[in-house]
Coordinates of C-alpha atoms in Angstrom, one line a residue:
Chain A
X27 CA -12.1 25.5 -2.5
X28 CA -13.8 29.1 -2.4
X29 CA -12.8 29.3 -6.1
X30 CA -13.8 26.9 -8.8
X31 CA -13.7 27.7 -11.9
X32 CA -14.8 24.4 -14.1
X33 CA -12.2 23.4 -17.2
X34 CA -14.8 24.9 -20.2
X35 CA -12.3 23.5 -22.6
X36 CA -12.2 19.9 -21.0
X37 CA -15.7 19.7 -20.4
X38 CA -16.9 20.6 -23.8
X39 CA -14.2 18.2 -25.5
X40 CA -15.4 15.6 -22.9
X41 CA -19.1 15.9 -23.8
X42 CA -18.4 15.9 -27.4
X43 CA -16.2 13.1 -27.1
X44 CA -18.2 10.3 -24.6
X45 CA -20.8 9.3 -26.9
X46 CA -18.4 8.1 -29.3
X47 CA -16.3 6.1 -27.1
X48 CA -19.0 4.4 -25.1
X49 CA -20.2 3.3 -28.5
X50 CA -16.9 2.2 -29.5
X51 CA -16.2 0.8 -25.6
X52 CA -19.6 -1.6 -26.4
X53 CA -19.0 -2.5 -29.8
X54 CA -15.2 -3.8 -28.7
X55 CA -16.6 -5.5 -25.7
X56 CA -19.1 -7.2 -27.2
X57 CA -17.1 -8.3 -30.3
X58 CA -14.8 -9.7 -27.3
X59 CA -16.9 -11.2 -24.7
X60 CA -18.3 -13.3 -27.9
X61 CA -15.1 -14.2 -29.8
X62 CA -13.5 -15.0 -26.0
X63 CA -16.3 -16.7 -24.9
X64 CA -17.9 -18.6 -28.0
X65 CA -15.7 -18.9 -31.1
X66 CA -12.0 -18.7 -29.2
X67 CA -10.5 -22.7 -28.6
X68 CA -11.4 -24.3 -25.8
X69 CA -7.3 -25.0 -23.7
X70 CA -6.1 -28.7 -24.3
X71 CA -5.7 -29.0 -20.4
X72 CA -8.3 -26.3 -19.0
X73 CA -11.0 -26.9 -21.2
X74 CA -13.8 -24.3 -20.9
X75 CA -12.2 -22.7 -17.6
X76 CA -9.6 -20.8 -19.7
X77 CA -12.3 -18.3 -20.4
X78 CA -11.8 -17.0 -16.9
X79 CA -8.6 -15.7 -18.3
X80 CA -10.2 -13.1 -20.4
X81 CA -11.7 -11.2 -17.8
X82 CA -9.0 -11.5 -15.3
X83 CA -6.0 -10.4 -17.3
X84 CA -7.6 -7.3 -18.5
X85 CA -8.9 -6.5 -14.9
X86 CA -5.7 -7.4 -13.6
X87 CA -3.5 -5.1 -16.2
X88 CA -6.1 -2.1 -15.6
X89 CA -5.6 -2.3 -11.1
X90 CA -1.8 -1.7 -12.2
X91 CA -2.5 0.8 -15.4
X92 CA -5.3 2.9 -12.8
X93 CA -2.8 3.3 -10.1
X94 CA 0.2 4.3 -12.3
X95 CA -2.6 7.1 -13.6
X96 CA -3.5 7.9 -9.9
X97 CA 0.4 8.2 -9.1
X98 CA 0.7 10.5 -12.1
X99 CA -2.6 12.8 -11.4
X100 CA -1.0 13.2 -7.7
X101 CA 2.2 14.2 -9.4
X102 CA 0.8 16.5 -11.2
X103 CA -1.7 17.9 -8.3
X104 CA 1.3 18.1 -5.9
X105 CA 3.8 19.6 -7.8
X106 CA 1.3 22.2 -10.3
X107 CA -1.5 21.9 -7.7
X108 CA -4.0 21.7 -10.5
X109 CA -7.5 21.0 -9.3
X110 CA -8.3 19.0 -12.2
X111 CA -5.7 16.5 -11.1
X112 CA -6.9 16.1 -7.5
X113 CA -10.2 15.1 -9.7
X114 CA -8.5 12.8 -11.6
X115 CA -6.7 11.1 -8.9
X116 CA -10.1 10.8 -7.0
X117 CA -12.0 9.8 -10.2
X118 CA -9.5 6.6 -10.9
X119 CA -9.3 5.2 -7.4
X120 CA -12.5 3.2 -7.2
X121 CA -12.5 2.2 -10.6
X122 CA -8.3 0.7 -9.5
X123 CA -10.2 -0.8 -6.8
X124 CA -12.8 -2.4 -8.7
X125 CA -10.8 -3.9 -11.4
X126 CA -8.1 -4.8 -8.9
X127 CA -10.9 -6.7 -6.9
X128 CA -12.6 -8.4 -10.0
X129 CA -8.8 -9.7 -11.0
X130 CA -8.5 -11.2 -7.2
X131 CA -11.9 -13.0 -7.4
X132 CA -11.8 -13.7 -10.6
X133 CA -8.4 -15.3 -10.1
X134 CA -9.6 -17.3 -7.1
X135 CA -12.7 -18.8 -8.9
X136 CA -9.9 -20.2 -11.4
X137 CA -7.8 -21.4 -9.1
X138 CA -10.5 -23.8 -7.6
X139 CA -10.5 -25.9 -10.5
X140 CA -6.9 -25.3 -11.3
X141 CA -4.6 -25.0 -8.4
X142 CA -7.4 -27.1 -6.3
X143 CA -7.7 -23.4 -3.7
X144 CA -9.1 -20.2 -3.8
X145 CA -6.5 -18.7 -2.3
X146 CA -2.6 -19.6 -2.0
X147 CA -0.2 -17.0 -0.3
X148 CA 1.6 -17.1 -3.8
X149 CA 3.9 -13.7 -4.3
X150 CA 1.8 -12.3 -6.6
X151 CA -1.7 -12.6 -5.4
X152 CA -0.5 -11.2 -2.2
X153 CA 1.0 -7.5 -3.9
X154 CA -1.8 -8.1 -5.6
X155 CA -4.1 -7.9 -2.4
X156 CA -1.4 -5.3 -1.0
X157 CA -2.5 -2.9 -3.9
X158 CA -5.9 -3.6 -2.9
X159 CA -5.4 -2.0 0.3
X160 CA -3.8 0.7 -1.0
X161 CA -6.5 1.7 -2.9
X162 CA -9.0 1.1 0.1
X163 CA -6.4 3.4 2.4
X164 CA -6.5 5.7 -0.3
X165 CA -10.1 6.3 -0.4
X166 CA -10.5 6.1 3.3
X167 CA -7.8 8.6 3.5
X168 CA -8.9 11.2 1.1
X169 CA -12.1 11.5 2.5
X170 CA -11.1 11.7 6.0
X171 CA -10.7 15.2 6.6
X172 CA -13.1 18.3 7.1
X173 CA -11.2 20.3 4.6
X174 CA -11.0 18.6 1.1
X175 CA -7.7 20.1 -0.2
X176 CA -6.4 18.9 2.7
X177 CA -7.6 15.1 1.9
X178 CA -6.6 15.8 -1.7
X179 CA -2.9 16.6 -1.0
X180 CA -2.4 13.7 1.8
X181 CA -4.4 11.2 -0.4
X182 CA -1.6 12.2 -3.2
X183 CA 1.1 12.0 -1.0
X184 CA 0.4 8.1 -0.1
X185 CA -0.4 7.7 -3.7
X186 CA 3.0 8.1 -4.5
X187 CA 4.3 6.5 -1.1
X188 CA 2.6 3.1 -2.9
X189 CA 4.0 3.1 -6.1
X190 CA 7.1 1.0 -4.9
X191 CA 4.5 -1.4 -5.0
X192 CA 4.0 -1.6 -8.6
X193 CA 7.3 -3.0 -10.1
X194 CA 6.4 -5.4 -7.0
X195 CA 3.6 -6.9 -8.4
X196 CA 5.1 -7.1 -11.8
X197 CA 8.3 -8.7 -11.3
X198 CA 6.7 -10.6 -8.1
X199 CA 6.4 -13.8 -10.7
X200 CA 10.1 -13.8 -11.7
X201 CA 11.8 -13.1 -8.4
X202 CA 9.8 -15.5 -6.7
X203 CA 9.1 -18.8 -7.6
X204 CA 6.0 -19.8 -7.4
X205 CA 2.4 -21.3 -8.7
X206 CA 1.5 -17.9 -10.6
X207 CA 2.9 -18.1 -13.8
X208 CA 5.1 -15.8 -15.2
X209 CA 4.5 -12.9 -18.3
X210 CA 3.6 -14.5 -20.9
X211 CA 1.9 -11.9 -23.1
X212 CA 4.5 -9.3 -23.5
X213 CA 7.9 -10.5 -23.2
X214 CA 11.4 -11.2 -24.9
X215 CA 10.8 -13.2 -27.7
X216 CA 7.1 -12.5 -28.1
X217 CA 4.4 -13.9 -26.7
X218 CA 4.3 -17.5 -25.7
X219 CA 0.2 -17.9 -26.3
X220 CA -1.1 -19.2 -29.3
X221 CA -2.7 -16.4 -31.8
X222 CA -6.3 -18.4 -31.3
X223 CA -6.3 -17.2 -27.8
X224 CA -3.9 -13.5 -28.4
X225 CA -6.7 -12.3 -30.4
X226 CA -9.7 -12.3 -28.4
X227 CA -7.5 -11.5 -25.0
X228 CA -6.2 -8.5 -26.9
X229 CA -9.6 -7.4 -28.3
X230 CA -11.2 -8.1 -24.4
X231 CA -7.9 -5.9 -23.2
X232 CA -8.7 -2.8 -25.2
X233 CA -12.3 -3.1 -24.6
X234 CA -11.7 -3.1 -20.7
X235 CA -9.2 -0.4 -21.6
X236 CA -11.8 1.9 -23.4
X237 CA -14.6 0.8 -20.3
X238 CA -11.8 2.7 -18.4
X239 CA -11.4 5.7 -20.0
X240 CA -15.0 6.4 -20.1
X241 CA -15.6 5.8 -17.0
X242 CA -13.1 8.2 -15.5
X243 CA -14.3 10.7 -18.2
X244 CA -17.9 10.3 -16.4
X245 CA -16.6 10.2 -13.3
X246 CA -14.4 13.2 -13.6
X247 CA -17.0 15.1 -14.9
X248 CA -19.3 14.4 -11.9
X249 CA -16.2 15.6 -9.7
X250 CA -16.1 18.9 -11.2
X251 CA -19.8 19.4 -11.2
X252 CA -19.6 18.7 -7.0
X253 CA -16.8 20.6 -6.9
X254 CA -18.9 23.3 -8.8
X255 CA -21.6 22.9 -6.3
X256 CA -19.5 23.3 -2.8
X257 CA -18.4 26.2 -4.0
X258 CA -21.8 27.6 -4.8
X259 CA -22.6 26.6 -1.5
X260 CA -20.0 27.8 0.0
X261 CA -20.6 31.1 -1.4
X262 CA -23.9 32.2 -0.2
Chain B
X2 CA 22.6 20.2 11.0
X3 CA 24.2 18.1 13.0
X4 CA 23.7 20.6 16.3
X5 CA 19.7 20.7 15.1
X6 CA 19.6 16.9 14.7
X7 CA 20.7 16.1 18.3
X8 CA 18.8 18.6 19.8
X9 CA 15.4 17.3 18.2
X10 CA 16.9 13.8 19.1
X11 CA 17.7 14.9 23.0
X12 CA 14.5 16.6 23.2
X13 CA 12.1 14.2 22.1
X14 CA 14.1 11.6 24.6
X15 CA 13.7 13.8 27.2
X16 CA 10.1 14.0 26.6
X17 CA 10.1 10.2 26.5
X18 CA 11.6 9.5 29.5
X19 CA 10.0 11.7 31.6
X20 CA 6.4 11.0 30.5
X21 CA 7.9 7.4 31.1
X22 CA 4.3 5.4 30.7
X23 CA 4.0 5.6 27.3
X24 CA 6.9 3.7 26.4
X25 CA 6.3 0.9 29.0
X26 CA 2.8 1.3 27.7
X27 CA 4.1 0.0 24.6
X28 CA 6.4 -2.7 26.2
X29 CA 3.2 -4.3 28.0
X30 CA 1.0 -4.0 24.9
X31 CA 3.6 -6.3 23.4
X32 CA 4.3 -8.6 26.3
X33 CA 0.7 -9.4 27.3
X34 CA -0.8 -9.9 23.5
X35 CA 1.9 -12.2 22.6
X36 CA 0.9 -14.2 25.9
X37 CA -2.3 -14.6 24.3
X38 CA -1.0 -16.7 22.0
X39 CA -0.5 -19.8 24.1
X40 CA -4.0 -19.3 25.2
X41 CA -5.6 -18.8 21.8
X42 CA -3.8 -21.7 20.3
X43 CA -2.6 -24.0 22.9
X44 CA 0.2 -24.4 24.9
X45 CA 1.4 -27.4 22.6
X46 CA 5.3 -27.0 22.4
X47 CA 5.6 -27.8 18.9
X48 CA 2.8 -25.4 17.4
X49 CA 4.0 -22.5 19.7
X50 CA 7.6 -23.0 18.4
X51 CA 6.1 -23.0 14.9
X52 CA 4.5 -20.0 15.3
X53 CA 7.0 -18.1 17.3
X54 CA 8.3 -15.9 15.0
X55 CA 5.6 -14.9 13.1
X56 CA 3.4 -14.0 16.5
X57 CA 6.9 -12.2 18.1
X58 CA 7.0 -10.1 14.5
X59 CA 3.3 -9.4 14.1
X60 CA 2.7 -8.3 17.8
X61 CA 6.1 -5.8 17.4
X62 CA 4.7 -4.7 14.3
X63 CA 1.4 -3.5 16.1
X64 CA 2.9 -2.2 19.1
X65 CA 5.3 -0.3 17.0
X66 CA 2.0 1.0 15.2
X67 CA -0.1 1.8 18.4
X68 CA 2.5 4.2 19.3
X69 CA 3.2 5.9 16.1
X70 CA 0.8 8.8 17.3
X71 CA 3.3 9.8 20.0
X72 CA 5.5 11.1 16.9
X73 CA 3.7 14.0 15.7
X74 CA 0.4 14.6 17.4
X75 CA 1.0 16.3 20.7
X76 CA 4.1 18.7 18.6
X77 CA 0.9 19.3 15.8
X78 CA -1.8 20.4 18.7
X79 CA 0.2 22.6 20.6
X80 CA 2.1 24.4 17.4
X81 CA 5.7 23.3 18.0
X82 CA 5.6 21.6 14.9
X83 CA 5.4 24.3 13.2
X84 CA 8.8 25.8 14.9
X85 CA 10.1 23.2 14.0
X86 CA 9.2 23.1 10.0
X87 CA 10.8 26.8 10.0
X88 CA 14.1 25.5 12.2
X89 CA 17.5 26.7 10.0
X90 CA 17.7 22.8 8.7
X91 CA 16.1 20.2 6.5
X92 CA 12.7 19.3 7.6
X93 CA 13.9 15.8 6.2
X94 CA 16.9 15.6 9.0
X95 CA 14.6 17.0 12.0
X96 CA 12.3 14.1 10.8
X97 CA 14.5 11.9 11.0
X98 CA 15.7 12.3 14.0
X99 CA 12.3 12.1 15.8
X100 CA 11.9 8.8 13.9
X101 CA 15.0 7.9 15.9
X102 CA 14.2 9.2 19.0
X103 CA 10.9 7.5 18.6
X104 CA 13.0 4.1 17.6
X105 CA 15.0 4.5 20.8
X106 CA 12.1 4.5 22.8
X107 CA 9.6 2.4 21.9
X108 CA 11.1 -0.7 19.3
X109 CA 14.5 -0.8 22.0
X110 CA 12.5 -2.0 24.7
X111 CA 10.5 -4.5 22.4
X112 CA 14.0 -6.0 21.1
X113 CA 14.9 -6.3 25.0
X114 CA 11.9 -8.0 25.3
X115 CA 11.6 -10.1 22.2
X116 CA 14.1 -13.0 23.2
X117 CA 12.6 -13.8 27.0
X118 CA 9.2 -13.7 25.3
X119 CA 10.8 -16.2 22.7
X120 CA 11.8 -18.4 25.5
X121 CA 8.4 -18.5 26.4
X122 CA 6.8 -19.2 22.9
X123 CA 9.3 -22.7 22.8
X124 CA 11.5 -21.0 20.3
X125 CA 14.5 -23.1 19.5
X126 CA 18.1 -20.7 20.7
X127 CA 19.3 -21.0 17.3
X128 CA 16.8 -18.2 16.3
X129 CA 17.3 -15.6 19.4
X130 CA 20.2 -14.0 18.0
X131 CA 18.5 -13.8 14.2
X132 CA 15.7 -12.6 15.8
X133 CA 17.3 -9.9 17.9
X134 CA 19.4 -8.5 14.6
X135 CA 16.5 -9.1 12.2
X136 CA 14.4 -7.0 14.8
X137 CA 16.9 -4.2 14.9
X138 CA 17.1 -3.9 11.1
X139 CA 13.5 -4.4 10.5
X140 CA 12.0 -2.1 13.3
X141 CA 13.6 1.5 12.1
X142 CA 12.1 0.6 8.4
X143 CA 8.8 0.1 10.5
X144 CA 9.3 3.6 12.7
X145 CA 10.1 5.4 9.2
X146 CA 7.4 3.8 7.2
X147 CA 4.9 4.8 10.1
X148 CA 6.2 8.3 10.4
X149 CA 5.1 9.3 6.9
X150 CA 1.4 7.6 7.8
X151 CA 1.3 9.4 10.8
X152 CA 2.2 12.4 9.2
X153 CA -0.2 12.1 6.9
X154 CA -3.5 11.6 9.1
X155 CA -2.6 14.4 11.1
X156 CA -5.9 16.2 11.7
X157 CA -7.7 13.5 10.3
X158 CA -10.8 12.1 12.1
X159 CA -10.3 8.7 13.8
X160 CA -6.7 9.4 12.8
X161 CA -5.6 6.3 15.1
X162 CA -7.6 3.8 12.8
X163 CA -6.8 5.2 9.5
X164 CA -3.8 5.1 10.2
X165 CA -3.5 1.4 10.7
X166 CA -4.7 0.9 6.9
X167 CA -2.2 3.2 5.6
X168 CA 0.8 1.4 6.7
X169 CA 0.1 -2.4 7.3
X170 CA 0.0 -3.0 3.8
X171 CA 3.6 -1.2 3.7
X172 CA 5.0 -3.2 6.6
X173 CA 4.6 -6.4 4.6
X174 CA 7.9 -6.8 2.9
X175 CA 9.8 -6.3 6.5
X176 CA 7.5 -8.6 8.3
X177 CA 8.2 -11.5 5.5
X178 CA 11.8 -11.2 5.9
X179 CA 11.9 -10.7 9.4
X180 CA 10.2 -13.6 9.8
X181 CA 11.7 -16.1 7.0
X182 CA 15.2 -14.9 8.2
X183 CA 14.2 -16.3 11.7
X184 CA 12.5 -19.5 10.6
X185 CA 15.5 -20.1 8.4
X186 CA 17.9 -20.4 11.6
X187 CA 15.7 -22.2 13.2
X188 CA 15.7 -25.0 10.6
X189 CA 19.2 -24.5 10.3
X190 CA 19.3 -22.8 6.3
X191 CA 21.3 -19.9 5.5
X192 CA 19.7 -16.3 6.7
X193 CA 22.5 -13.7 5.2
X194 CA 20.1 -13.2 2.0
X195 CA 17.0 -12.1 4.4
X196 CA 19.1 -10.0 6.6
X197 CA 20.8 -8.2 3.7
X198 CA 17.3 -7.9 2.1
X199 CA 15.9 -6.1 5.6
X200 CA 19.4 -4.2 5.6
X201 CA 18.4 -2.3 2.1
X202 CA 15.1 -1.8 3.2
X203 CA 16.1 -0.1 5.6
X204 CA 18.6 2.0 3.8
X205 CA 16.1 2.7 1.0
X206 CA 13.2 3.6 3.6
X207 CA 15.6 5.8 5.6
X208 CA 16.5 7.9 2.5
X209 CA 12.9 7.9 0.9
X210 CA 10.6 8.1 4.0
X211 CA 11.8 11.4 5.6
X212 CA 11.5 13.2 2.4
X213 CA 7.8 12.0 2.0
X214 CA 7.4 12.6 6.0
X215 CA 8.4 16.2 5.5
X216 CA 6.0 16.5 2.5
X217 CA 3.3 14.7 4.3
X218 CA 4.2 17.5 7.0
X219 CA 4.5 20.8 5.1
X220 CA 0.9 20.3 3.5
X221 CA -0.8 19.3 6.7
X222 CA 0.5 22.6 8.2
X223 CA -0.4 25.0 5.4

């Protein structure tokens, strides 16, 4: 990348913008993390271990929702071979992998005292830990060559490869069977989980939802300034 | 198209055959790791027959892998890949048929092999001919699959590794069906619903992989 001429326009919105939203991103979380974890209903049956589930379902939604906007950066970088997009796609994949990690541990500290195992070889936790290693191969991939465009484009390439995974992991608990449950916050006939507990998992899913969008705003903005450097260096 | 196809097809046979080692190569990898087996876990009858379809699958599944590098590699380092990318046809259809010749001569010999090493792992007969059919609908998804991983590492350092990453996590559908369709005949339940499941797997991966192959392709030869 002999050329690199940073985004002015996204970097100035960007830095006008990320105050605001990490001050909103910490007022939501905390207003969350307290309503979730001290004035929300303890569960009839779970007791206090229910709280888990305000953590996990947001980190689990946001592994899916950071790959579909990995799979649509690499679109876009493939197809328009905009640079900013190759920087997008590399800014989202460890953040996919973190949450996508957090909802697998997460999941398997409430299965202890739930299902009686951390682990059960159920159809979703398995896509689940499929998407994991997509994430991990998509990393290991992208950074894997001596030329970075060239990581860039076969990084997008398997990106897209993965997606069939997605509606995988989605319809995994209605196709199969098994101890998982099934949807149960968005589906026909709205959502089957009383409004004690809809508010605060709501509130806790935006928040984790805003956590992402600044992070990749950071993150992206630390892409372009090493992007801005190689080609400095690359210059002289 | 057709003419191009067969000529990609009877050349990379050709190459194949007379290298020769490479797909025995294969053939041994696959004979002597699932021999393991008994040692690792005890030549018990019933836990071998337990585990005999699942160890026959995985060990194909990495045997298959370990000689995905043959595919594209040696046509990438001495340029006739690029010939071929500019040949008058698809770069999808030339693909696709080195994914076959690649099929012909490395999963063929494992399916040859699979049943006698069956006999040895106490499988029960009900399951040979599931697993012979089940093998030859499942191993073509796992050569196309692999083709657009090792299309994509080409030129990558420690290609061979990376490329193991890529693609394990995509061979999991076929390996669960491979293997539940052979289980299933053992115990005696229907297997038509596994089989036709491996059947559209491979009819979606044979329409879907080529074209990411050649994409995979064009951008590592730019």
């Amino acid at each position: 990348m002999l050329t690199f001429s940073p985004p002015a326009r996204f970097l100035a919105f960007t830095r006008r913008l990320l105050p605001w939203l990490g001050a909103l991103t910490g007022l939501v979380l905390l207003v969350g993390l307290v309503w979730s974890l001290a004035y929300s209903p303890p569960d009839y049956q779970q007791k206090d271990s229910v709280r888990i589930m305000y953590v996990h379902v947001p980190s689990a939604y946001l592994g899916l929702f950071a790959y579909m906007v990995m799979a649509a950066a690499s679109a876009v970088a493939l197809i328009w071979k905009k640079p900013l997009a190759d920087i997008t796609a590399r800014a989202t994949a460890p953040l996919g992998a973190a949450f996508t990690f957090l909802c697998l541990a997460t999941g398997s500290l409430w299965g202890k005292p739930m299902w009686g195992t951390w682990w059960v070889w159920d159809a979703r936790l398995t896509s689940m830990l499929v998407l994991l290693f997509l994430y991990l191969g998509y990393m290991a991939l992208a950074n894997a060559f001596d030329d970075r465009t060239r990581g860039d484009r076969a990084a997008a390439v398997l990106c897209l490869v993965g997606v069939v995974n997605i509606p995988i992991i989605k319809f995994s608990v209605d196709w199969w069977n098994t101890l998982h449950q099934p949807a149960s916050v968005i589906k026909p006939g709205g959502p089957a989980v009383d409004p004690s507990i809809l508010g605060p998992l709501l509130t806790m899913i935006l928040g984790f939802q805003l956590l992402f969008i600044t992070l990749v705003l950071i993150r992206m903005q630390s892409g372009i300034a090493a992007a801005q450097i190689r080609a400095l260096s690359q210059r002289t | 198209m057709i003419a191009v196809f067969l000529t990609v097809l009877g050349r990379d046979i050709r190459l194949a055959v007379r290298q020769g080692t490479d797909s025995l190569m294969v053939v041994a990898f696959f004979v002597v790791t699932v021999v393991l087996f008994p040692f690792g876990v005890g030549p018990e009858s019933a836990v071998l027959e337990r585990i005999s379809a699942g160890v026959l699958w995985v060990t194909a599944l990495l045997a298959s892998m370990l000689s995905l590098d043959r595919l594209f590699q040696q046509d990438y380092e001495d340029g006739s890949l690029d010939h071929l990318t500019r040949a008058p046809a698809p770069l999808a259809g030339i693909v696709a048929a080195k994914v076959a010749a690649h099929w012909l001569t490395t999963a063929l010999p494992l399916i040859a092999a699979a049943p006698l090493l069956a006999i040895l792992l106490h499988m029960r007969p009900e399951g040979f001919a599931v697993l012979v059919v089940a093998m030859v609908l499942g191993t073509p998804t796992l050569s196309l699959i692999g083709a657009v991983g090792a299309a994509l590492v080409l030129g990558a350092r420690r290609g061979g590794v990376l490329v193991a990453l890529l693609i394990l996590p995509l061979y999991v559908p076929v390996l669960i069906f491979g293997v539940s369709a052979v289980d299933a005949a053992v115990m005696g339940f229907a297997y038509t619903a596994q089989i036709k499941i491996l059947a559209a797997l491979l009819m979606a991966s044979l329409v879907l992989c080529p074209l990411a192959t050649s994409l995979a392709l064009r951008q590592a030869l730019e």
